[in-house]
GROMACS .gro file of C-alpha atoms in nm:
model
  302
    1UNK     CA    1   7.463   2.976  11.351
    2UNK     CA    2   7.244   2.645  11.305
    3UNK     CA    3   6.938   2.646  11.465
    4UNK     CA    4   6.666   2.303  11.490
    5UNK     CA    5   6.317   2.404  11.448
    6UNK     CA    6   6.334   2.753  11.567
    7UNK     CA    7   6.510   3.015  11.774
    8UNK     CA    8   6.400   3.027  12.175
    9UNK     CA    9   6.083   3.238  12.311
   10UNK     CA   10   6.292   3.555  12.497
   11UNK     CA   11   6.166   3.411  12.813
   12UNK     CA   12   6.328   3.097  12.805
   13UNK     CA   13   6.490   2.773  13.038
   14UNK     CA   14   6.749   2.688  12.841
   15UNK     CA   15   7.009   2.419  12.899
   16UNK     CA   16   7.325   2.376  12.747
   17UNK     CA   17   7.461   1.997  12.698
   18UNK     CA   18   7.724   1.800  12.563
   19UNK     CA   19   7.704   1.417  12.624
   20UNK     CA   20   7.794   1.456  13.044
   21UNK     CA   21   7.609   1.310  13.241
   22UNK     CA   22   7.600   1.574  13.458
   23UNK     CA   23   7.454   1.808  13.132
   24UNK     CA   24   7.195   1.522  13.116
   25UNK     CA   25   7.127   1.598  13.459
   26UNK     CA   26   7.044   1.938  13.422
   27UNK     CA   27   6.804   1.870  13.135
   28UNK     CA   28   6.568   1.782  13.305
   29UNK     CA   29   6.564   1.980  13.546
   30UNK     CA   30   6.575   2.217  13.365
   31UNK     CA   31   6.195   2.096  13.188
   32UNK     CA   32   6.070   2.077  13.520
   33UNK     CA   33   6.153   2.402  13.597
   34UNK     CA   34   6.015   2.536  13.249
   35UNK     CA   35   5.687   2.344  13.349
   36UNK     CA   36   5.670   2.508  13.656
   37UNK     CA   37   5.686   2.890  13.470
   38UNK     CA   38   5.443   2.766  13.178
   39UNK     CA   39   5.811   2.836  12.965
   40UNK     CA   40   5.918   2.651  12.658
   41UNK     CA   41   6.284   2.505  12.685
   42UNK     CA   42   6.540   2.518  12.458
   43UNK     CA   43   6.841   2.344  12.458
   44UNK     CA   44   7.176   2.458  12.359
   45UNK     CA   45   7.534   2.222  12.186
   46UNK     CA   46   7.772   2.500  12.162
   47UNK     CA   47   8.027   2.313  11.943
   48UNK     CA   48   8.306   2.584  11.893
   49UNK     CA   49   8.373   2.562  11.579
   50UNK     CA   50   8.413   2.827  11.466
   51UNK     CA   51   8.697   2.869  11.704
   52UNK     CA   52   8.895   2.575  11.626
   53UNK     CA   53   8.861   2.579  11.294
   54UNK     CA   54   9.240   2.658  11.189
   55UNK     CA   55   9.332   2.307  11.410
   56UNK     CA   56   8.978   2.082  11.328
   57UNK     CA   57   8.994   1.874  10.958
   58UNK     CA   58   8.645   1.844  10.796
   59UNK     CA   59   8.618   1.513  10.859
   60UNK     CA   60   8.584   1.628  11.210
   61UNK     CA   61   8.404   1.936  11.245
   62UNK     CA   62   8.105   1.713  11.044
   63UNK     CA   63   8.243   1.418  11.295
   64UNK     CA   64   8.101   1.718  11.618
   65UNK     CA   65   7.771   1.886  11.341
   66UNK     CA   66   7.669   1.504  11.313
   67UNK     CA   67   7.639   1.458  11.672
   68UNK     CA   68   7.585   1.761  11.867
   69UNK     CA   69   7.251   1.740  11.653
   70UNK     CA   70   7.219   1.383  11.739
   71UNK     CA   71   7.311   1.455  12.134
   72UNK     CA   72   7.006   1.792  12.105
   73UNK     CA   73   6.724   1.476  11.932
   74UNK     CA   74   6.823   1.293  12.200
   75UNK     CA   75   6.787   1.536  12.463
   76UNK     CA   76   6.426   1.686  12.363
   77UNK     CA   77   6.301   1.325  12.281
   78UNK     CA   78   6.371   1.252  12.620
   79UNK     CA   79   6.265   1.535  12.767
   80UNK     CA   80   5.920   1.506  12.617
   81UNK     CA   81   5.885   1.183  12.704
   82UNK     CA   82   5.915   1.307  13.116
   83UNK     CA   83   5.683   1.593  12.947
   84UNK     CA   84   5.445   1.553  12.704
   85UNK     CA   85   5.348   1.941  12.653
   86UNK     CA   86   5.639   2.072  12.694
   87UNK     CA   87   5.751   2.316  12.434
   88UNK     CA   88   6.066   2.202  12.354
   89UNK     CA   89   6.392   2.351  12.116
   90UNK     CA   90   6.720   2.307  11.966
   91UNK     CA   91   6.942   2.452  11.923
   92UNK     CA   92   7.332   2.374  11.782
   93UNK     CA   93   7.592   2.672  11.833
   94UNK     CA   94   7.898   2.666  11.568
   95UNK     CA   95   8.039   2.960  11.887
   96UNK     CA   96   8.165   2.826  12.274
   97UNK     CA   97   7.919   2.738  12.488
   98UNK     CA   98   7.930   3.059  12.724
   99UNK     CA   99   7.846   3.246  12.386
  100UNK     CA  100   7.631   3.078  12.304
  101UNK     CA  101   7.457   3.012  12.610
  102UNK     CA  102   7.479   3.432  12.669
  103UNK     CA  103   7.324   3.466  12.359
  104UNK     CA  104   7.006   3.249  12.338
  105UNK     CA  105   6.956   3.384  12.669
  106UNK     CA  106   6.910   3.708  12.592
  107UNK     CA  107   6.745   3.940  12.767
  108UNK     CA  108   6.463   3.759  12.972
  109UNK     CA  109   6.601   3.378  12.986
  110UNK     CA  110   6.773   3.236  13.232
  111UNK     CA  111   6.976   2.960  13.139
  112UNK     CA  112   7.090   2.647  13.316
  113UNK     CA  113   7.405   2.410  13.328
  114UNK     CA  114   7.540   2.107  13.474
  115UNK     CA  115   7.825   2.097  13.806
  116UNK     CA  116   8.069   1.942  13.573
  117UNK     CA  117   8.141   1.883  13.184
  118UNK     CA  118   8.334   1.645  13.002
  119UNK     CA  119   8.645   1.823  12.980
  120UNK     CA  120   8.872   1.867  12.770
  121UNK     CA  121   8.696   2.004  12.389
  122UNK     CA  122   8.357   2.089  12.464
  123UNK     CA  123   8.344   2.049  12.789
  124UNK     CA  124   8.101   2.215  13.046
  125UNK     CA  125   8.229   2.144  13.331
  126UNK     CA  126   8.227   2.412  13.617
  127UNK     CA  127   8.517   2.601  13.628
  128UNK     CA  128   8.519   2.665  13.270
  129UNK     CA  129   8.171   2.713  13.111
  130UNK     CA  130   8.011   2.731  13.379
  131UNK     CA  131   8.159   2.965  13.584
  132UNK     CA  132   8.235   3.185  13.289
  133UNK     CA  133   7.859   3.204  13.181
  134UNK     CA  134   7.766   3.261  13.585
  135UNK     CA  135   8.017   3.576  13.510
  136UNK     CA  136   7.924   3.743  13.220
  137UNK     CA  137   7.509   3.678  13.243
  138UNK     CA  138   7.290   3.943  13.226
  139UNK     CA  139   6.944   3.707  13.286
  140UNK     CA  140   6.969   3.431  13.546
  141UNK     CA  141   7.190   3.127  13.515
  142UNK     CA  142   7.158   2.817  13.800
  143UNK     CA  143   7.347   2.572  13.826
  144UNK     CA  144   7.247   2.216  13.863
  145UNK     CA  145   7.390   2.037  14.184
  146UNK     CA  146   7.235   1.795  14.419
  147UNK     CA  147   6.934   1.636  14.217
  148UNK     CA  148   7.005   1.316  14.241
  149UNK     CA  149   6.883   1.114  14.491
  150UNK     CA  150   6.814   1.403  14.733
  151UNK     CA  151   6.453   1.430  14.907
  152UNK     CA  152   6.234   1.739  14.806
  153UNK     CA  153   6.246   2.007  15.191
  154UNK     CA  154   6.005   2.239  15.036
  155UNK     CA  155   6.200   2.527  15.052
  156UNK     CA  156   6.308   2.805  14.888
  157UNK     CA  157   6.685   2.921  15.022
  158UNK     CA  158   6.791   3.267  14.983
  159UNK     CA  159   7.071   3.477  15.080
  160UNK     CA  160   7.040   3.778  15.156
  161UNK     CA  161   7.327   4.076  15.143
  162UNK     CA  162   7.128   4.356  15.268
  163UNK     CA  163   6.823   4.568  15.248
  164UNK     CA  164   6.925   4.621  14.779
  165UNK     CA  165   6.883   4.244  14.777
  166UNK     CA  166   6.526   4.331  14.736
  167UNK     CA  167   6.544   4.175  14.414
  168UNK     CA  168   6.717   3.898  14.515
  169UNK     CA  169   6.400   3.850  14.760
  170UNK     CA  170   6.152   3.885  14.531
  171UNK     CA  171   6.300   3.607  14.268
  172UNK     CA  172   6.288   3.357  14.555
  173UNK     CA  173   5.935   3.466  14.691
  174UNK     CA  174   5.846   3.377  14.336
  175UNK     CA  175   6.018   3.020  14.288
  176UNK     CA  176   5.948   2.938  14.642
  177UNK     CA  177   5.519   2.968  14.509
  178UNK     CA  178   5.648   2.793  14.216
  179UNK     CA  179   5.811   2.491  14.404
  180UNK     CA  180   5.459   2.567  14.642
  181UNK     CA  181   5.716   2.585  14.841
  182UNK     CA  182   5.827   2.800  15.182
  183UNK     CA  183   6.085   3.017  15.164
  184UNK     CA  184   6.415   3.127  15.401
  185UNK     CA  185   6.534   3.452  15.350
  186UNK     CA  186   6.922   3.418  15.522
  187UNK     CA  187   7.172   3.712  15.608
  188UNK     CA  188   7.519   3.637  15.706
  189UNK     CA  189   7.747   3.810  15.821
  190UNK     CA  190   8.061   3.786  15.871
  191UNK     CA  191   8.255   3.925  16.193
  192UNK     CA  192   8.589   4.008  16.124
  193UNK     CA  193   8.481   4.202  15.798
  194UNK     CA  194   8.222   4.407  16.006
  195UNK     CA  195   8.461   4.473  16.277
  196UNK     CA  196   8.792   4.417  16.246
  197UNK     CA  197   9.014   4.131  16.442
  198UNK     CA  198   8.920   4.308  16.757
  199UNK     CA  199   8.628   4.183  16.823
  200UNK     CA  200   8.667   4.192  17.184
  201UNK     CA  201   8.462   4.501  17.186
  202UNK     CA  202   8.135   4.387  17.254
  203UNK     CA  203   7.902   4.669  17.279
  204UNK     CA  204   8.031   4.729  16.907
  205UNK     CA  205   7.911   4.453  16.776
  206UNK     CA  206   7.597   4.421  16.929
  207UNK     CA  207   7.477   4.749  16.723
  208UNK     CA  208   7.688   4.579  16.441
  209UNK     CA  209   7.453   4.283  16.418
  210UNK     CA  210   7.163   4.603  16.489
  211UNK     CA  211   7.183   4.666  16.206
  212UNK     CA  212   7.204   4.322  16.004
  213UNK     CA  213   6.933   4.241  16.162
  214UNK     CA  214   6.727   4.589  16.076
  215UNK     CA  215   6.831   4.468  15.675
  216UNK     CA  216   6.700   4.166  15.662
  217UNK     CA  217   6.383   4.282  15.859
  218UNK     CA  218   6.321   4.551  15.547
  219UNK     CA  219   6.349   4.281  15.287
  220UNK     CA  220   6.134   4.091  15.461
  221UNK     CA  221   5.852   4.247  15.538
  222UNK     CA  222   5.819   4.414  15.222
  223UNK     CA  223   5.840   4.037  15.102
  224UNK     CA  224   5.569   3.933  15.315
  225UNK     CA  225   5.337   4.153  15.177
  226UNK     CA  226   5.356   4.126  14.835
  227UNK     CA  227   5.357   3.744  14.923
  228UNK     CA  228   5.096   3.705  15.184
  229UNK     CA  229   5.006   3.321  15.184
  230UNK     CA  230   5.341   3.236  15.107
  231UNK     CA  231   5.546   3.137  15.441
  232UNK     CA  232   5.815   3.342  15.525
  233UNK     CA  233   6.121   3.267  15.719
  234UNK     CA  234   6.403   3.522  15.802
  235UNK     CA  235   6.734   3.466  15.944
  236UNK     CA  236   7.088   3.667  16.044
  237UNK     CA  237   7.431   3.417  16.099
  238UNK     CA  238   7.742   3.576  16.225
  239UNK     CA  239   8.012   3.401  16.099
  240UNK     CA  240   8.380   3.421  15.999
  241UNK     CA  241   8.306   3.205  15.671
  242UNK     CA  242   7.935   3.313  15.456
  243UNK     CA  243   8.029   3.106  15.234
  244UNK     CA  244   7.999   2.755  15.545
  245UNK     CA  245   7.703   2.878  15.675
  246UNK     CA  246   7.568   2.928  15.296
  247UNK     CA  247   7.686   2.571  15.177
  248UNK     CA  248   7.544   2.465  15.518
  249UNK     CA  249   7.207   2.621  15.541
  250UNK     CA  250   7.167   2.425  15.146
  251UNK     CA  251   7.168   2.113  15.284
  252UNK     CA  252   6.785   2.164  15.320
  253UNK     CA  253   6.661   2.319  15.051
  254UNK     CA  254   6.582   2.247  14.740
  255UNK     CA  255   6.716   2.538  14.520
  256UNK     CA  256   6.978   2.858  14.692
  257UNK     CA  257   6.882   3.183  14.553
  258UNK     CA  258   7.174   3.455  14.562
  259UNK     CA  259   7.300   3.731  14.414
  260UNK     CA  260   7.564   3.767  14.157
  261UNK     CA  261   7.848   4.012  14.317
  262UNK     CA  262   8.025   4.139  14.075
  263UNK     CA  263   8.300   4.368  14.226
  264UNK     CA  264   8.697   4.308  14.296
  265UNK     CA  265   8.889   4.073  14.519
  266UNK     CA  266   8.737   3.743  14.316
  267UNK     CA  267   8.861   3.444  14.139
  268UNK     CA  268   9.017   3.259  13.913
  269UNK     CA  269   8.765   3.173  13.507
  270UNK     CA  270   8.522   3.362  13.677
  271UNK     CA  271   8.603   3.731  13.763
  272UNK     CA  272   8.327   3.892  13.830
  273UNK     CA  273   8.212   3.645  14.115
  274UNK     CA  274   8.274   3.752  14.422
  275UNK     CA  275   8.411   3.483  14.668
  276UNK     CA  276   8.100   3.343  14.850
  277UNK     CA  277   7.966   3.303  14.510
  278UNK     CA  278   8.202   3.064  14.352
  279UNK     CA  279   8.199   2.847  14.660
  280UNK     CA  280   7.854   2.756  14.637
  281UNK     CA  281   7.890   2.744  14.264
  282UNK     CA  282   8.192   2.477  14.337
  283UNK     CA  283   7.979   2.303  14.701
  284UNK     CA  284   7.602   2.369  14.751
  285UNK     CA  285   7.360   2.096  14.791
  286UNK     CA  286   7.085   2.232  14.602
  287UNK     CA  287   7.073   2.437  14.288
  288UNK     CA  288   7.206   2.749  14.279
  289UNK     CA  289   6.977   3.002  14.117
  290UNK     CA  290   7.224   3.364  14.070
  291UNK     CA  291   7.036   3.685  13.989
  292UNK     CA  292   7.296   3.937  13.864
  293UNK     CA  293   7.281   4.237  14.093
  294UNK     CA  294   7.251   4.464  13.747
  295UNK     CA  295   7.032   4.496  13.409
  296UNK     CA  296   6.609   4.428  13.469
  297UNK     CA  297   6.464   4.371  13.781
  298UNK     CA  298   6.378   3.995  13.739
  299UNK     CA  299   6.205   4.009  14.056
  300UNK     CA  300   5.941   4.295  14.029
  301UNK     CA  301   5.597   4.157  14.054
  302UNK     CA  302   5.435   4.398  13.729
   0.00000   0.00000   0.00000
């Protein structure tokens, strides 16, 4: 691997670039996030020349190297002009984009990608690199969506599945503090999944609804206790489509925080992501911060 300047800090914000407008938007957003967190920004270009060495001429590989380094330098200059005090490092990697971003993320970094790319060689479009990065990451991944021309809502939204999502809620609370925003905890439960297709048993539905509300209340109480100065709202809704409710709610948020569902019944290029997560990464109206439900408790306040 070739690097420019130095290797990233282990808690850096890492962003992938490929020359697309989406990646440029992601880089600028990532720079703001790095400033909020008081962390370095590490910009990565995954050339994938090693994986294609048998099919590329030496001249093509050299051209990719030159263009990749030029893109890194230009992106670094652009974000440094916007944030003069930000510590920016860059990396040209001969590996593919997913492996490069995963390695750069290390144990504690946060990886940022755009929501679409150039397509074809060196693509960083969601559905390939974006989904692949989100699916295998053991650290948080942010897919930047809906930020161009959007007005800030001063709200961070967290999708809470059950009481085990306290990690997600804590991470979202930290983001809300950094964004100087309020926090909305939203629990959506699928009534058909809960009681089957026979939904006429109203007593059973009411009992299930009470259980869902209690799970959300337990998470909310802990977050309010740990973040006493943060405005925290909590809502529980039932629907036949969890994704649809969350997509609509994302219209009124600056950031959506949710857990990566590593479970069967997943889709396509992202076999570790559940259907709701997959839908949000494609259709949310704000950036989506995906927190792995395995590994380090990134939301702890230690």
